[in-house]
């Protein structure tokens, strides 16, 4: 599973769990959702912690995960962390300072566990004055101003990454040329407010040329944040870091990525879609990490949303995939990396040559038939 | 318009020896105008079949043919038929037929009559009806006066020739008969033979037999009754075929010359665009005939049917010319009303002198022969000069 | 949503589309509806169309899983169709996509758009388009190319009629100039392609021409800099282009713009033809042209620098100004009259005798059909009354018809070589005109005198060009036209006679016979100016046009098909009432032509007469003896003016004739009735003209007996003719040899012999 450079999107229902393999055995896990359904063999959700424990390389008898990145501490992104922590050694932890603002009662158990572990490692890092060693390392994604706070007094600068910069180091090792993560968000002012908006957003490239396109992970953000990321990046001239071969639909294919409520009406933000389309490299694929997307949604039933899927279908050259619709049931969507170029999994169905046009039959149905009634109809006075 | 563009079809109507003599005259005039050799198709009925077949299955020059025809007409054919019926190999066959199938047929007829009577008094059910239907002449009439007629024609004139052995160059002949089971046209031809219901005959037929069948006027001669093999739409089958005088269906012989027939349905489709129809019919009777008993009544009935067919055909030919489907037609008509001719020859043999000559095959006097032939010749020439002088 | 400006049609479209969308299982999603914001405004619908059903083939459009399509519904829907655009410009430059995203759904909107089928038909069409686009079948290989699009912005137009020069083998381009002639104040004609002018032309105007050997992009550049780049990519460097422009700038007059014709091989007339140049014209305005000139001519550095700045400005900042080119080159267009009857006339040389009613109309058909040369002959002038039905203009009253018509026709098609001649055709063929150089002679004089005169002049010729003649009856309800092919033995006058016989002989043409050859004049002819003008026919321009076009097409149809010894006549009656049209074409046959021995008259023997004689010889041999003489009467007409003997009918021997081996006594029984019959049947054209008999075994020379017979005929009958023709068929029994002899009454002297006294009489 983890022997070659690849990106794996696990089928975890409507939630995110992405494993990025940089080299044989070197894995960056972004978010986690383990639903404990291992006993239910019919479930198409993966018992991720078991899987990870199984597949990761063993160091000192225990499975070793090089790094774990948390985009934001929502339950569908952290479920099962406590179990993971027990069974697996995690080399490095990536997170934003958001977790420290939360009160424990607002967080789920696994999030609390994460928070405690994060706090512990920060102390270790401050104590070590730099690299705290495998199992204790952290990378904090945030702003300079963080260093002025109490919690981070004495925190070494090199363990802090400011959005707008790239990271090539994982778990103490530099993988420049094979791994580059450019951090797009969160923005400085947004460590408060809606948790989703503070998601860690990044472009991960398994090679040395961001312009070749990598995977864009935008957490659970919505249109305003997406717009801001695009504008800021353009202004800074960093558009290469927006090039994507794979785009993970924010917030599990929510329509809030491109629809905004304005004056009681839901307005489509075409600009976001146009820009997104312009940043894809050839054969770009958009992925929804979610359950099967319905053909229509009832009110409030979002994510995943049918309209969002349709909008994404208008954008992605290479098509739209859903973790619970495409590929085999219970199996992840895997993108092999070859010299920095990501190859799509072979899941698309061929178009049948004889597929009758839906449009044509729709027209015929709407137009109506001119045959006389085929059933008796009674009249009278 | 050059004559090369005309495709002539010549129809020789029925009418026994009277017709044969009349047609001989018409052919004289056509030959003088060099039209006879350009005829592509001859369609004959009954008496016309005798002269038409003799022309088609010989290749002597016209004068020789003329002489031969005259000899035959003077001698008549009746004698020959009688001779071959009573005094030839066929005689025994006829006797045998009478005894076997004739007797059986007679018995069946009687039974059927009884069944009909039962029906009249109210006794009838589907089983009886089926029985009645089944009891029709189960055995074919192997041999009869008509077969004798055919034998006679074969040994004396056609000498074993079959229909495909046509002698006149570039000529196709159609000998018209009627098939009485299907009540439809039955055509013997140098190209193909058969009828649309049964299909095309697989085997060829002797010319003599075709002529005899064509001339077997039902009131006098029995029909030819045989099992023949046919091919239709690729499938072969055998049918009992009962063939009689072509005049029953079309006494003029023009039906197979009309353009626009579809070979999917009809046999012997031709490319005719100019029709010369020699008609030995009588024309309007003077009313002296008073049919009283059954025989004369039947003959008058058949005459009326013939006359109606004649006048419908005349109209049809006029229409075909107006519409341009044929380039023209000539209708030398024995019973022609002479005053209707715009500019007749002064010495025209009058209608009255010839029109009621009998239509059997009795021997003919030279005088009668000459008059009939001359009238045919004069009418034909006059029609050409008046209406189609460029022919 | 405020529906204030939504028209009923737009509402209809919305309803129809909503129905379709709901029945489509999400294949069509209406994403956004933008109502019109003003009166007559557009209803804009943003749709999302699922494309999974469209199979992709190499070269086709690569659709994403769903495609955004924007429909604009005009307020006059459904009378006007909606338009469809992609929501992006990914397909910019592809054929059938204009302005980057507009779908060309209809090739001929008039024919293809069905208002009553509304959005149903539209969506079906859209579906079909998308399907074909995906599998690269929008521009099937076996169809002519849809030429590329440039968006004209200038008012100036160009028309091209001549094919472009070919590029030399292996050359990247052809450079030269196009000579421009002014057609009107908007439009120039490119009249000639030439090499670059070496000297400054004085009065001629030239445009620069570059024809390249590679295609341009489907949508032509909209700015000058783009254009320069595109050309650069195709082998025309800026400096080279610049030098051409400079050179031609010098050729322009002050204040005039410079036109630049650019051609790229992007058009094809039909599938198997090679690609041809698609021409576009581009205008450089006078200010910049002046700057170019300044650069070349000026000495002053400052002035030149200023000019350079202007040019730089032009090269970098200006939009291109394209001019509409009306491309009528034979190599990329089809004539609209090809494969019609009229196509026979292309490049032919025709002489039109008579520029009146029929002639003036036919003249127009001739020049529009593209004849190469047209000679007009007439001798009358235009008066106001004829404007009712002749193709002259108001201002031409007083002009001679032939010159007036020449002007008229010249303005329709200046390419035709038109000349006109004044001549009185009743005097015969006008000398200076050379008959044999024409491909067709049209006699539109409707004058029998002219026909006779022409026949007289052409008597000795073995063949003439085909001759078309036509005439109309007194109330323009019937017309007869004859076409004589070169080797038909008939002359123009003969044909009139033959037509008369045919009309009288054929029952359905008897109306024509009575109309054109009336036995008596019923009433005086129609005189437009009673007392002052000649009688003429009553008819309108529309009536005349009907006959003129019928005759014209008849002649062309025959000329394309018939053998060259044929003569045919067209009988046509006009639609009055409109469902009563009638027409028939009759072959006028061929007569053998002989010459009479005595006076060298032409003898035309009809096939009917010939057959009758041959038939009688055969009948005689059959009924009597081939060594017996036989004979009969000859009926027809002897025309002293045309020196022609026409034999229409030959009779057989009358009843009271006597035949023997050396003597044929011609009887009289029934002959009077016969002659009366034929006279009546032919409108009195076929009358007694002579006799025929055979010499079974001797030469066809008149024996003394024959001469006596002639004398008797001409002098000793109750009513004697003034001339008689005798036909002798010599060697009738073996190898018939025909000889005709014409005898005139005054050839014989009658000498009465009374007892003892001889006196002369006559």
mmCIF file of C-alpha atoms in Angstrom, chain B residues 127-333:
data_model
loop_
_atom_site.group_PDB
_atom_site.id
_atom_site.type_symbol
_atom_site.label_atom_id
_atom_site.label_comp_id
_atom_site.label_asym_id
_atom_site.label_seq_id
_atom_site.Cartn_x
_atom_site.Cartn_y
_atom_site.Cartn_z
ATOM 1 C CA UNK B 127 -69.637 -32.374 -44.179
ATOM 2 C CA UNK B 128 -71.988 -32.715 -47.104
ATOM 3 C CA UNK B 129 -70.780 -29.439 -48.554
ATOM 4 C CA UNK B 130 -67.212 -30.626 -48.340
ATOM 5 C CA UNK B 131 -68.115 -33.840 -50.050
ATOM 6 C CA UNK B 132 -69.807 -31.963 -52.839
ATOM 7 C CA UNK B 133 -66.744 -29.829 -53.380
ATOM 8 C CA UNK B 134 -64.433 -32.833 -53.429
ATOM 9 C CA UNK B 135 -66.448 -34.664 -56.019
ATOM 10 C CA UNK B 136 -65.361 -32.678 -59.023
ATOM 11 C CA UNK B 137 -63.756 -34.391 -61.985
ATOM 12 C CA UNK B 138 -61.057 -36.107 -59.966
ATOM 13 C CA UNK B 139 -59.307 -37.469 -63.015
ATOM 14 C CA UNK B 140 -57.918 -35.287 -65.786
ATOM 15 C CA UNK B 141 -59.261 -35.518 -69.277
ATOM 16 C CA UNK B 142 -56.206 -37.175 -70.721
ATOM 17 C CA UNK B 143 -57.185 -37.092 -74.275
ATOM 18 C CA UNK B 144 -59.880 -35.416 -76.260
ATOM 19 C CA UNK B 145 -60.744 -33.820 -79.540
ATOM 20 C CA UNK B 146 -58.513 -30.919 -78.599
ATOM 21 C CA UNK B 147 -55.517 -33.160 -78.165
ATOM 22 C CA UNK B 148 -56.409 -34.652 -81.517
ATOM 23 C CA UNK B 149 -56.499 -31.143 -82.913
ATOM 24 C CA UNK B 150 -53.042 -30.561 -81.484
ATOM 25 C CA UNK B 151 -51.742 -33.800 -82.956
ATOM 26 C CA UNK B 152 -53.114 -32.818 -86.321
ATOM 27 C CA UNK B 153 -51.515 -29.393 -86.274
ATOM 28 C CA UNK B 154 -48.253 -30.858 -85.127
ATOM 29 C CA UNK B 155 -47.884 -33.530 -87.776
ATOM 30 C CA UNK B 156 -49.126 -31.466 -90.667
ATOM 31 C CA UNK B 157 -47.792 -27.991 -89.969
ATOM 32 C CA UNK B 158 -45.523 -27.514 -87.016
ATOM 33 C CA UNK B 159 -43.653 -30.758 -87.206
ATOM 34 C CA UNK B 160 -42.702 -31.056 -83.579
ATOM 35 C CA UNK B 161 -41.602 -27.459 -83.093
ATOM 36 C CA UNK B 162 -41.749 -26.199 -79.545
ATOM 37 C CA UNK B 163 -42.531 -22.652 -78.546
ATOM 38 C CA UNK B 164 -38.939 -21.639 -78.106
ATOM 39 C CA UNK B 165 -38.061 -22.592 -81.682
ATOM 40 C CA UNK B 166 -39.226 -19.375 -83.204
ATOM 41 C CA UNK B 167 -38.046 -18.917 -86.766
ATOM 42 C CA UNK B 168 -38.792 -15.323 -87.698
ATOM 43 C CA UNK B 169 -35.936 -13.100 -86.718
ATOM 44 C CA UNK B 170 -36.412 -10.629 -83.867
ATOM 45 C CA UNK B 171 -39.972 -11.736 -83.335
ATOM 46 C CA UNK B 172 -41.653 -12.806 -80.152
ATOM 47 C CA UNK B 173 -45.011 -14.535 -80.198
ATOM 48 C CA UNK B 174 -47.594 -14.819 -77.465
ATOM 49 C CA UNK B 175 -50.385 -17.323 -77.945
ATOM 50 C CA UNK B 176 -53.229 -16.411 -75.634
ATOM 51 C CA UNK B 177 -55.426 -18.954 -73.920
ATOM 52 C CA UNK B 178 -57.576 -18.982 -70.804
ATOM 53 C CA UNK B 179 -57.057 -21.045 -67.688
ATOM 54 C CA UNK B 180 -60.454 -22.127 -66.406
ATOM 55 C CA UNK B 181 -59.548 -23.065 -62.833
ATOM 56 C CA UNK B 182 -58.148 -19.663 -62.032
ATOM 57 C CA UNK B 183 -60.317 -17.921 -64.651
ATOM 58 C CA UNK B 184 -57.374 -15.897 -65.834
ATOM 59 C CA UNK B 185 -55.168 -15.349 -68.847
ATOM 60 C CA UNK B 186 -52.894 -18.213 -69.736
ATOM 61 C CA UNK B 187 -50.232 -17.254 -72.185
ATOM 62 C CA UNK B 188 -48.003 -19.516 -74.211
ATOM 63 C CA UNK B 189 -45.044 -17.639 -75.556
ATOM 64 C CA UNK B 190 -41.749 -18.018 -77.332
ATOM 65 C CA UNK B 191 -40.093 -16.345 -74.322
ATOM 66 C CA UNK B 192 -42.036 -17.877 -71.470
ATOM 67 C CA UNK B 193 -45.396 -19.502 -70.786
ATOM 68 C CA UNK B 194 -47.734 -19.684 -67.868
ATOM 69 C CA UNK B 195 -50.170 -17.679 -65.810
ATOM 70 C CA UNK B 196 -49.637 -15.434 -62.825
ATOM 71 C CA UNK B 197 -51.395 -17.687 -60.373
ATOM 72 C CA UNK B 198 -49.399 -20.809 -61.081
ATOM 73 C CA UNK B 199 -46.184 -19.235 -62.333
ATOM 74 C CA UNK B 200 -44.037 -20.020 -65.337
ATOM 75 C CA UNK B 201 -44.033 -23.402 -67.002
ATOM 76 C CA UNK B 202 -40.865 -25.297 -66.318
ATOM 77 C CA UNK B 203 -40.985 -27.337 -69.485
ATOM 78 C CA UNK B 204 -41.516 -26.087 -72.997
ATOM 79 C CA UNK B 205 -44.703 -26.833 -74.888
ATOM 80 C CA UNK B 206 -45.315 -27.854 -78.458
ATOM 81 C CA UNK B 207 -46.500 -25.028 -80.654
ATOM 82 C CA UNK B 208 -49.299 -27.185 -81.960
ATOM 83 C CA UNK B 209 -50.632 -27.787 -78.504
ATOM 84 C CA UNK B 210 -50.524 -24.086 -77.688
ATOM 85 C CA UNK B 211 -52.406 -23.222 -80.854
ATOM 86 C CA UNK B 212 -54.972 -25.935 -80.287
ATOM 87 C CA UNK B 213 -55.528 -24.804 -76.729
ATOM 88 C CA UNK B 214 -55.834 -21.203 -77.850
ATOM 89 C CA UNK B 215 -58.429 -22.163 -80.430
ATOM 90 C CA UNK B 216 -60.551 -24.543 -78.372
ATOM 91 C CA UNK B 217 -63.766 -22.597 -78.254
ATOM 92 C CA UNK B 218 -65.497 -23.950 -75.150
ATOM 93 C CA UNK B 219 -68.858 -24.360 -76.805
ATOM 94 C CA UNK B 220 -67.410 -26.808 -79.290
ATOM 95 C CA UNK B 221 -64.106 -28.206 -78.106
ATOM 96 C CA UNK B 222 -63.127 -29.449 -74.693
ATOM 97 C CA UNK B 223 -60.382 -27.760 -72.735
ATOM 98 C CA UNK B 224 -56.896 -29.203 -72.395
ATOM 99 C CA UNK B 225 -56.571 -30.796 -69.001
ATOM 100 C CA UNK B 226 -53.076 -31.661 -67.740
ATOM 101 C CA UNK B 227 -50.738 -31.642 -64.779
ATOM 102 C CA UNK B 228 -47.956 -29.194 -65.479
ATOM 103 C CA UNK B 229 -44.958 -28.100 -63.429
ATOM 104 C CA UNK B 230 -44.549 -24.423 -62.679
ATOM 105 C CA UNK B 231 -41.945 -22.241 -61.038
ATOM 106 C CA UNK B 232 -43.026 -19.201 -59.057
ATOM 107 C CA UNK B 233 -40.821 -17.046 -56.875
ATOM 108 C CA UNK B 234 -38.130 -19.645 -56.995
ATOM 109 C CA UNK B 235 -40.364 -22.512 -55.912
ATOM 110 C CA UNK B 236 -41.492 -25.318 -58.160
ATOM 111 C CA UNK B 237 -44.900 -26.910 -57.858
ATOM 112 C CA UNK B 238 -47.318 -28.883 -59.967
ATOM 113 C CA UNK B 239 -50.794 -27.749 -60.824
ATOM 114 C CA UNK B 240 -53.653 -29.287 -62.732
ATOM 115 C CA UNK B 241 -54.096 -26.894 -65.636
ATOM 116 C CA UNK B 242 -57.334 -26.605 -67.611
ATOM 117 C CA UNK B 243 -56.747 -24.433 -70.662
ATOM 118 C CA UNK B 244 -59.294 -23.265 -73.218
ATOM 119 C CA UNK B 245 -59.832 -20.695 -75.957
ATOM 120 C CA UNK B 246 -58.061 -17.409 -75.315
ATOM 121 C CA UNK B 247 -61.052 -15.539 -76.588
ATOM 122 C CA UNK B 248 -62.825 -16.208 -73.310
ATOM 123 C CA UNK B 249 -60.431 -13.853 -71.553
ATOM 124 C CA UNK B 250 -59.438 -11.477 -74.330
ATOM 125 C CA UNK B 251 -60.621 -12.067 -77.869
ATOM 126 C CA UNK B 252 -58.465 -9.270 -79.266
ATOM 127 C CA UNK B 253 -55.107 -10.376 -77.931
ATOM 128 C CA UNK B 254 -54.210 -6.814 -76.969
ATOM 129 C CA UNK B 255 -54.082 -7.263 -73.213
ATOM 130 C CA UNK B 256 -50.472 -8.361 -73.208
ATOM 131 C CA UNK B 257 -49.407 -5.498 -75.474
ATOM 132 C CA UNK B 258 -50.643 -2.717 -73.223
ATOM 133 C CA UNK B 259 -47.644 -0.892 -71.772
ATOM 134 C CA UNK B 260 -47.111 -0.646 -68.064
ATOM 135 C CA UNK B 261 -47.581 -4.267 -67.094
ATOM 136 C CA UNK B 262 -45.463 -5.467 -64.237
ATOM 137 C CA UNK B 263 -43.557 -8.681 -64.804
ATOM 138 C CA UNK B 264 -43.951 -9.492 -61.114
ATOM 139 C CA UNK B 265 -47.553 -10.170 -61.796
ATOM 140 C CA UNK B 266 -47.817 -10.827 -65.491
ATOM 141 C CA UNK B 267 -46.089 -13.140 -67.868
ATOM 142 C CA UNK B 268 -44.772 -12.039 -71.202
ATOM 143 C CA UNK B 269 -44.267 -8.367 -70.572
ATOM 144 C CA UNK B 270 -43.277 -6.595 -73.787
ATOM 145 C CA UNK B 271 -41.905 -3.215 -74.824
ATOM 146 C CA UNK B 272 -44.540 -2.294 -77.373
ATOM 147 C CA UNK B 273 -45.169 1.361 -78.163
ATOM 148 C CA UNK B 274 -47.329 1.050 -81.294
ATOM 149 C CA UNK B 275 -50.209 -1.371 -81.412
ATOM 150 C CA UNK B 276 -51.714 -2.784 -84.589
ATOM 151 C CA UNK B 277 -54.815 -4.691 -83.612
ATOM 152 C CA UNK B 278 -56.447 -6.683 -86.404
ATOM 153 C CA UNK B 279 -59.945 -7.461 -85.251
ATOM 154 C CA UNK B 280 -62.113 -9.926 -87.119
ATOM 155 C CA UNK B 281 -65.165 -9.134 -85.050
ATOM 156 C CA UNK B 282 -68.534 -8.514 -86.561
ATOM 157 C CA UNK B 283 -69.407 -5.118 -85.327
ATOM 158 C CA UNK B 284 -72.956 -4.167 -84.540
ATOM 159 C CA UNK B 285 -75.382 -6.973 -85.205
ATOM 160 C CA UNK B 286 -78.330 -6.098 -87.350
ATOM 161 C CA UNK B 287 -80.751 -7.619 -84.933
ATOM 162 C CA UNK B 288 -81.754 -10.515 -87.105
ATOM 163 C CA UNK B 289 -80.556 -13.006 -84.527
ATOM 164 C CA UNK B 290 -83.321 -14.126 -82.152
ATOM 165 C CA UNK B 291 -81.893 -16.282 -79.379
ATOM 166 C CA UNK B 292 -84.564 -18.514 -77.910
ATOM 167 C CA UNK B 293 -83.159 -21.757 -76.708
ATOM 168 C CA UNK B 294 -80.187 -22.401 -74.549
ATOM 169 C CA UNK B 295 -77.480 -22.855 -77.223
ATOM 170 C CA UNK B 296 -78.257 -19.705 -79.170
ATOM 171 C CA UNK B 297 -78.792 -17.890 -75.907
ATOM 172 C CA UNK B 298 -75.317 -18.945 -74.745
ATOM 173 C CA UNK B 299 -73.735 -17.890 -78.007
ATOM 174 C CA UNK B 300 -75.488 -14.520 -77.929
ATOM 175 C CA UNK B 301 -74.292 -14.093 -74.343
ATOM 176 C CA UNK B 302 -70.701 -14.779 -75.301
ATOM 177 C CA UNK B 303 -70.981 -12.467 -78.314
ATOM 178 C CA UNK B 304 -72.206 -9.665 -76.111
ATOM 179 C CA UNK B 305 -69.326 -10.152 -73.707
ATOM 180 C CA UNK B 306 -66.936 -10.089 -76.633
ATOM 181 C CA UNK B 307 -68.458 -6.937 -78.041
ATOM 182 C CA UNK B 308 -68.195 -5.155 -74.751
ATOM 183 C CA UNK B 309 -64.530 -6.151 -74.432
ATOM 184 C CA UNK B 310 -63.944 -4.922 -77.957
ATOM 185 C CA UNK B 311 -65.408 -1.485 -77.372
ATOM 186 C CA UNK B 312 -63.571 -1.085 -74.088
ATOM 187 C CA UNK B 313 -60.336 -1.975 -75.802
ATOM 188 C CA UNK B 314 -60.981 0.526 -78.573
ATOM 189 C CA UNK B 315 -61.489 3.255 -75.969
ATOM 190 C CA UNK B 316 -58.420 2.160 -74.109
ATOM 191 C CA UNK B 317 -56.256 2.375 -77.205
ATOM 192 C CA UNK B 318 -57.518 5.873 -77.940
ATOM 193 C CA UNK B 319 -56.701 6.951 -74.391
ATOM 194 C CA UNK B 320 -53.277 5.398 -74.436
ATOM 195 C CA UNK B 321 -52.504 7.376 -77.564
ATOM 196 C CA UNK B 322 -53.775 10.642 -76.125
ATOM 197 C CA UNK B 323 -51.790 10.222 -72.984
ATOM 198 C CA UNK B 324 -48.699 9.373 -74.927
ATOM 199 C CA UNK B 325 -48.247 5.941 -73.426
ATOM 200 C CA UNK B 326 -48.261 4.509 -76.896
ATOM 201 C CA UNK B 327 -47.127 6.437 -79.939
ATOM 202 C CA UNK B 328 -50.158 5.328 -81.875
ATOM 203 C CA UNK B 329 -52.324 2.432 -82.905
ATOM 204 C CA UNK B 330 -54.117 1.030 -85.936
ATOM 205 C CA UNK B 331 -57.325 -0.907 -85.691
ATOM 206 C CA UNK B 332 -58.307 -2.645 -88.907
ATOM 207 C CA UNK B 333 -61.714 -3.929 -87.935
#
